[in-house]
Coordinates of C-alpha atoms and ligand atoms in Angstrom, one line a residue:
X1 CA 1.4 20.2 11.0
X2 CA 5.0 21.0 10.2
X3 CA 5.8 18.1 7.2
X4 CA 9.1 17.6 10.0
X5 CA 6.3 16.3 12.8
X6 CA 4.6 14.5 9.9
X7 CA 6.7 12.4 9.2
X8 CA 8.3 11.8 12.5
X9 CA 5.3 11.1 14.0
X10 CA 3.5 8.8 11.0
X11 CA 2.5 5.0 11.9
X12 CA 0.7 2.4 10.6
X13 CA -2.8 2.4 10.8
X14 CA -5.0 -0.7 9.8
X15 CA -8.5 -0.8 11.8
X16 CA -10.3 1.5 10.3
X17 CA -13.5 2.7 10.5
X18 CA -15.8 2.2 7.4
X19 CA -16.5 5.5 5.6
X20 CA -15.1 6.7 2.8
X21 CA -13.2 10.1 3.9
X22 CA -14.4 13.5 2.1
X23 CA -12.9 12.9 -1.7
X24 CA -11.2 16.5 -1.4
X25 CA -8.9 14.9 1.6
X26 CA -7.9 11.7 -0.1
X27 CA -7.4 14.1 -3.5
X28 CA -5.3 16.3 -1.5
X29 CA -3.1 12.6 -0.2
X30 CA -2.9 12.0 -3.8
X31 CA -1.6 15.4 -4.8
X32 CA 1.3 14.6 -2.4
X33 CA 1.9 11.6 -4.1
X34 CA 1.8 12.7 -7.5
X35 CA 4.3 15.4 -6.0
X36 CA 7.1 13.1 -5.2
X37 CA 10.6 13.0 -7.1
X38 CA 10.9 10.2 -9.8
X39 CA 14.2 9.2 -11.8
X40 CA 14.7 11.6 -14.3
X41 CA 12.0 13.2 -13.4
X42 CA 9.4 10.5 -15.3
X43 CA 6.5 10.2 -13.0
X44 CA 5.8 7.2 -14.3
X45 CA 3.8 6.1 -11.2
X46 CA 0.3 5.3 -11.7
X47 CA -2.3 5.7 -8.8
X48 CA -5.4 3.5 -8.6
X49 CA -7.5 4.8 -5.9
X50 CA -10.7 2.3 -5.6
X51 CA -13.3 2.6 -3.0
X52 CA -16.2 1.3 -4.5
X53 CA -16.9 -2.0 -2.1
X54 CA -17.6 -4.3 -4.7
X55 CA -14.1 -4.2 -6.3
X56 CA -12.6 -4.1 -2.5
X57 CA -14.4 -7.3 -2.0
X58 CA -13.2 -8.9 -5.2
X59 CA -10.0 -7.8 -4.3
X60 CA -9.9 -9.3 -1.3
X61 CA -11.2 -13.1 -2.3
X62 CA -8.5 -12.6 -4.9
X63 CA -6.1 -12.0 -2.9
X64 CA -7.1 -14.8 -0.2
X65 CA -7.5 -17.5 -2.9
X66 CA -4.4 -17.2 -5.0
X67 CA -2.2 -17.0 -1.3
X68 CA -4.2 -20.4 -0.3
X69 CA -2.9 -21.9 -3.0
X70 CA 0.7 -21.2 -2.4
X71 CA 2.8 -23.4 -0.6
X72 CA 5.3 -21.8 1.8
X73 CA 9.5 -22.0 1.5
X74 CA 12.2 -21.3 3.5
X75 CA 13.3 -18.8 1.3
X76 CA 10.3 -16.4 2.3
X77 CA 10.0 -13.9 4.2
X78 CA 8.7 -13.8 7.6
X79 CA 5.3 -11.2 6.4
X80 CA 4.5 -13.2 3.4
X81 CA 4.7 -16.6 5.1
X82 CA 2.5 -14.8 7.7
X83 CA -0.2 -14.0 4.7
X84 CA 0.3 -17.4 3.8
X85 CA -0.9 -19.3 6.9
X86 CA -3.5 -16.7 6.9
X87 CA -5.2 -17.3 3.5
X88 CA -4.9 -21.2 4.1
X89 CA -6.8 -20.7 7.2
X90 CA -9.5 -18.4 5.5
X91 CA -10.8 -14.9 5.8
X92 CA -8.0 -13.4 5.2
X93 CA -8.4 -9.6 4.3
X94 CA -5.1 -8.3 3.0
X95 CA -6.8 -4.6 3.0
X96 CA -8.5 -5.0 6.5
X97 CA -11.6 -4.0 5.4
X98 CA -10.5 -0.4 5.1
X99 CA -12.7 1.9 2.4
X100 CA -9.9 3.0 0.5
X101 CA -7.1 1.3 -1.4
X102 CA -4.7 2.6 -3.5
X103 CA -2.9 0.3 -5.9
X104 CA 0.5 2.1 -7.4
X105 CA 2.0 0.3 -10.6
X106 CA 4.8 1.2 -12.7
X107 CA 6.7 0.3 -16.1
X108 CA 7.7 -2.9 -16.3
X109 CA 11.1 -1.9 -18.0
X110 CA 11.9 1.1 -15.6
X111 CA 14.8 0.3 -13.2
X112 CA 13.6 2.6 -11.3
X113 CA 9.9 1.6 -11.4
X114 CA 9.8 0.4 -7.6
X115 CA 12.4 3.5 -5.8
X116 CA 9.3 6.0 -7.4
X117 CA 6.8 4.4 -6.6
X118 CA 8.2 3.6 -2.8
X119 CA 8.2 7.8 -3.1
X120 CA 5.1 8.0 -4.1
X121 CA 3.4 6.2 -1.2
X122 CA 5.3 7.5 1.4
X123 CA 4.6 11.0 -0.3
X124 CA 1.0 10.0 0.5
X125 CA 1.6 8.5 4.1
X126 CA 2.8 11.5 5.7
X127 CA 0.5 13.2 4.0
X128 CA -2.7 11.0 5.3
X129 CA -1.2 11.5 8.5
X130 CA -1.1 15.9 8.7
X131 CA -4.2 15.1 7.7
X132 CA -5.7 13.2 10.5
X133 CA -6.4 10.1 8.1
X134 CA -4.3 6.7 9.2
X135 CA -2.6 5.0 6.6
X136 CA -0.9 1.8 5.8
X137 CA 1.6 0.4 3.0
X138 CA 0.0 -2.7 1.3
X139 CA 1.8 -4.9 -0.2
X140 CA -0.1 -8.2 -1.6
X141 CA -1.1 -7.0 -4.8
X142 CA 2.9 -6.6 -5.7
X143 CA 3.6 -10.1 -4.5
X144 CA 0.9 -11.4 -6.7
X145 CA 1.5 -8.9 -9.7
X146 CA 3.0 -11.5 -12.0
X147 CA -0.4 -14.2 -11.1
X148 CA -2.4 -13.7 -14.1
X149 CA -6.1 -13.2 -12.7
X150 CA -4.8 -10.5 -10.6
X151 CA -3.0 -8.6 -14.0
X152 CA -6.0 -9.2 -15.4
X153 CA -8.1 -7.8 -12.5
X154 CA -5.8 -4.6 -12.3
X155 CA -6.2 -4.7 -15.6
X156 CA -9.8 -4.2 -15.6
X157 CA -9.2 -1.4 -13.3
X158 CA -6.9 0.5 -15.2
X159 CA -3.1 -1.4 -15.1
X160 CA -1.6 -0.9 -18.2
X161 CA -0.6 -4.3 -20.1
X162 CA 3.4 -3.2 -19.5
X163 CA 3.1 -1.6 -16.6
X164 CA 3.6 -4.0 -12.5
X165 CA 2.2 -3.8 -9.4
X166 CA 5.0 -1.9 -7.0
X167 CA 2.9 -1.8 -4.0
X168 CA -0.2 0.3 -2.6
X169 CA -2.3 1.8 0.3
X170 CA -4.7 1.7 2.2
X171 CA -6.2 4.5 3.6
X172 CA -9.6 6.3 6.1
X173 CA -10.4 6.9 9.7
X174 CA -8.6 5.1 11.8
X175 CA -11.1 2.7 14.4
X176 CA -9.2 3.9 17.1
X177 CA -9.1 7.7 16.1
X178 CA -5.2 8.1 15.5
X179 CA -2.5 6.3 16.9
X180 CA -0.7 7.2 19.4
X181 CA 1.5 10.3 17.8
X182 CA 4.8 10.6 20.8
X183 CA 7.7 10.1 18.1
X184 CA 9.4 7.0 18.1
X185 CA 13.5 5.9 18.4
X186 CA 14.7 4.2 15.3
X187 CA 16.3 1.1 16.7
X188 CA 17.6 0.4 12.9
X189 CA 18.3 2.2 9.7
X190 CA 22.0 2.3 11.1
X191 CA 23.9 5.8 10.2
X192 CA 27.7 6.4 9.2
X193 CA 29.1 9.3 9.9
X194 CA 31.5 10.6 7.7
X195 CA 33.3 14.4 8.4
Ligands
FMN201 C1 7.3 -1.5 1.4 C2 6.4 -2.7 2.6 C3 6.0 -3.1 2.6 C4 4.7 -3.7 3.6 N1 3.5 -4.2 3.8 C5 2.6 -4.2 4.5 C6 1.4 -5.0 4.4 O1 1.4 -5.7 3.5 N2 0.7 -5.2 5.0 C7 0.7 -4.6 6.3 O2 -0.5 -4.6 7.0 N3 1.9 -3.8 6.7 C8 2.7 -3.6 5.5 N4 3.4 -2.6 5.6 C9 4.2 -1.9 6.9 C10 4.6 -2.1 7.9 O3 4.6 -3.4 8.8 C11 4.9 -0.8 9.3 O4 5.5 0.4 8.1 C12 6.2 -1.3 10.0 O5 5.8 -2.5 10.8 C13 6.8 -0.3 10.7 O6 5.2 0.5 11.7 P1 5.2 1.6 11.6 O7 4.9 2.1 9.9 O8 3.9 1.7 12.4 O9 6.3 2.4 11.9 C14 4.7 -2.8 5.1 C15 5.6 -1.0 4.9 C16 6.6 -1.2 4.2 C17 7.6 -0.1 3.9

């Protein structure tokens, strides 16, 4: 698929088949992420690729527990409130039981940490679409990155002490195939031309 087509037709996929895609395909997605631009070419985004069910289940339980204990406040944005509400109802699986979860982390003291990681994540989503794989940005571990129990768990999975979770991505074959790939007219992201 041509690059521009892959960008314009990318959509989030949340319902995935349980099978893990061929490792070579996952590696292609990761290679696209690692090729992303970064401030001063610092390349500080760490990618933690989790396919083992035991750890995926552990993380889901952890997130369910932490969110269920949180109080909803007025200043929270809608999707965070919705995650907490669903966790309080029980059986909240933040990664939708996808077969692959790629967590990104970056240095706590690095000003471009979030921007660099977003470039990595977007590159991976575009590559996934080009390879007929579904993907969706998954943010709950970022929201919980300061929770000690989450930090401990992520450190066991490879995050360094001086890093924090910047985001995440699920990957897999869409349960219903690929989402509708027609191009969509954006209603936001306003543009001002000065010419
Ligand atoms: C920073 C960011 C955080 C997001 N967090 C989540 C998330 O935690 N869970 C989820 O299901 N989707 C998440 N999304 C996906 C958005 O909901 C989705 O991109 C948006 O609704 C537009 O739909 P599209 O990706 O199909 O174009 C996130 C997207 C971004 C860019």
